[in-house]
């Protein structure tokens, strides 16, 4: 696995992760289904994605999902 991804690759990864979750749940959350549809069809999604990446790259972002959910110290 590479240590870094392009914006396109990261977007695909987010899409496929959502796709897998929606596909494996017998009754996926409606909001997640709508988000999945948005990732496929809304023309604004690419600009929204780039804004999300900019936020993720900020050193003092108010929320760090890795620290809060994955990193166990």
XYZ file of C-alpha atoms in Angstrom:
73
model
C 0.000 0.000 0.000
C 1.312 3.469 -0.812
C 1.863 5.985 1.960
C 0.196 8.746 -0.061
C -2.630 8.972 -2.567
C -3.596 11.461 -5.240
C -6.840 13.389 -4.774
C -8.465 11.104 -7.344
C -7.276 7.935 -5.605
C -8.391 9.162 -2.190
C -11.816 10.069 -3.566
C -12.163 6.621 -5.110
C -11.148 5.051 -1.805
C -13.804 7.030 0.082
C -16.379 6.073 -2.533
C -15.485 2.378 -2.440
C -15.497 2.325 1.372
C -18.996 3.821 1.354
C -20.026 1.451 -1.447
C -18.890 -1.587 0.566
C -20.677 -0.448 3.717
C -23.941 0.361 1.916
C -23.729 -2.993 0.118
C -23.146 -5.127 3.192
C -25.818 -3.617 5.427
C -29.259 -5.162 5.068
C -30.865 -1.797 5.885
C -28.212 0.901 5.490
C -28.844 4.289 7.010
C -30.791 6.507 4.599
C -28.353 9.373 5.101
C -25.440 7.173 4.101
C -27.324 5.968 1.030
C -27.960 9.602 0.067
C -24.283 10.414 0.648
C -23.317 7.485 -1.580
C -25.649 8.767 -4.297
C -24.181 12.255 -3.889
C -20.652 10.882 -4.405
C -21.812 9.399 -7.698
C -23.962 12.144 -9.136
C -23.757 15.659 -7.657
C -21.656 17.990 -9.839
C -20.493 19.906 -6.740
C -18.940 16.804 -5.194
C -15.437 17.453 -6.557
C -15.225 20.981 -5.122
C -16.674 19.695 -1.835
C -14.059 16.927 -1.835
C -11.194 19.373 -2.375
C -12.484 21.554 0.471
C -12.622 18.501 2.747
C -9.019 17.650 1.813
C -7.937 21.226 2.588
C -9.548 20.915 6.024
C -7.879 17.562 6.636
C -4.476 19.082 5.849
C -4.838 21.910 8.364
C -2.504 21.229 11.287
C -4.973 22.604 13.847
C -8.178 21.065 12.532
C -10.817 21.033 15.293
C -11.490 17.305 14.881
C -8.986 14.564 14.134
C -10.917 11.395 13.252
C -7.734 9.327 13.361
C -6.886 10.385 16.897
C -10.473 10.072 18.098
C -11.233 6.727 16.470
C -8.142 4.827 15.415
C -5.024 5.837 17.300
C -4.864 4.211 20.705
C -2.153 5.700 22.903
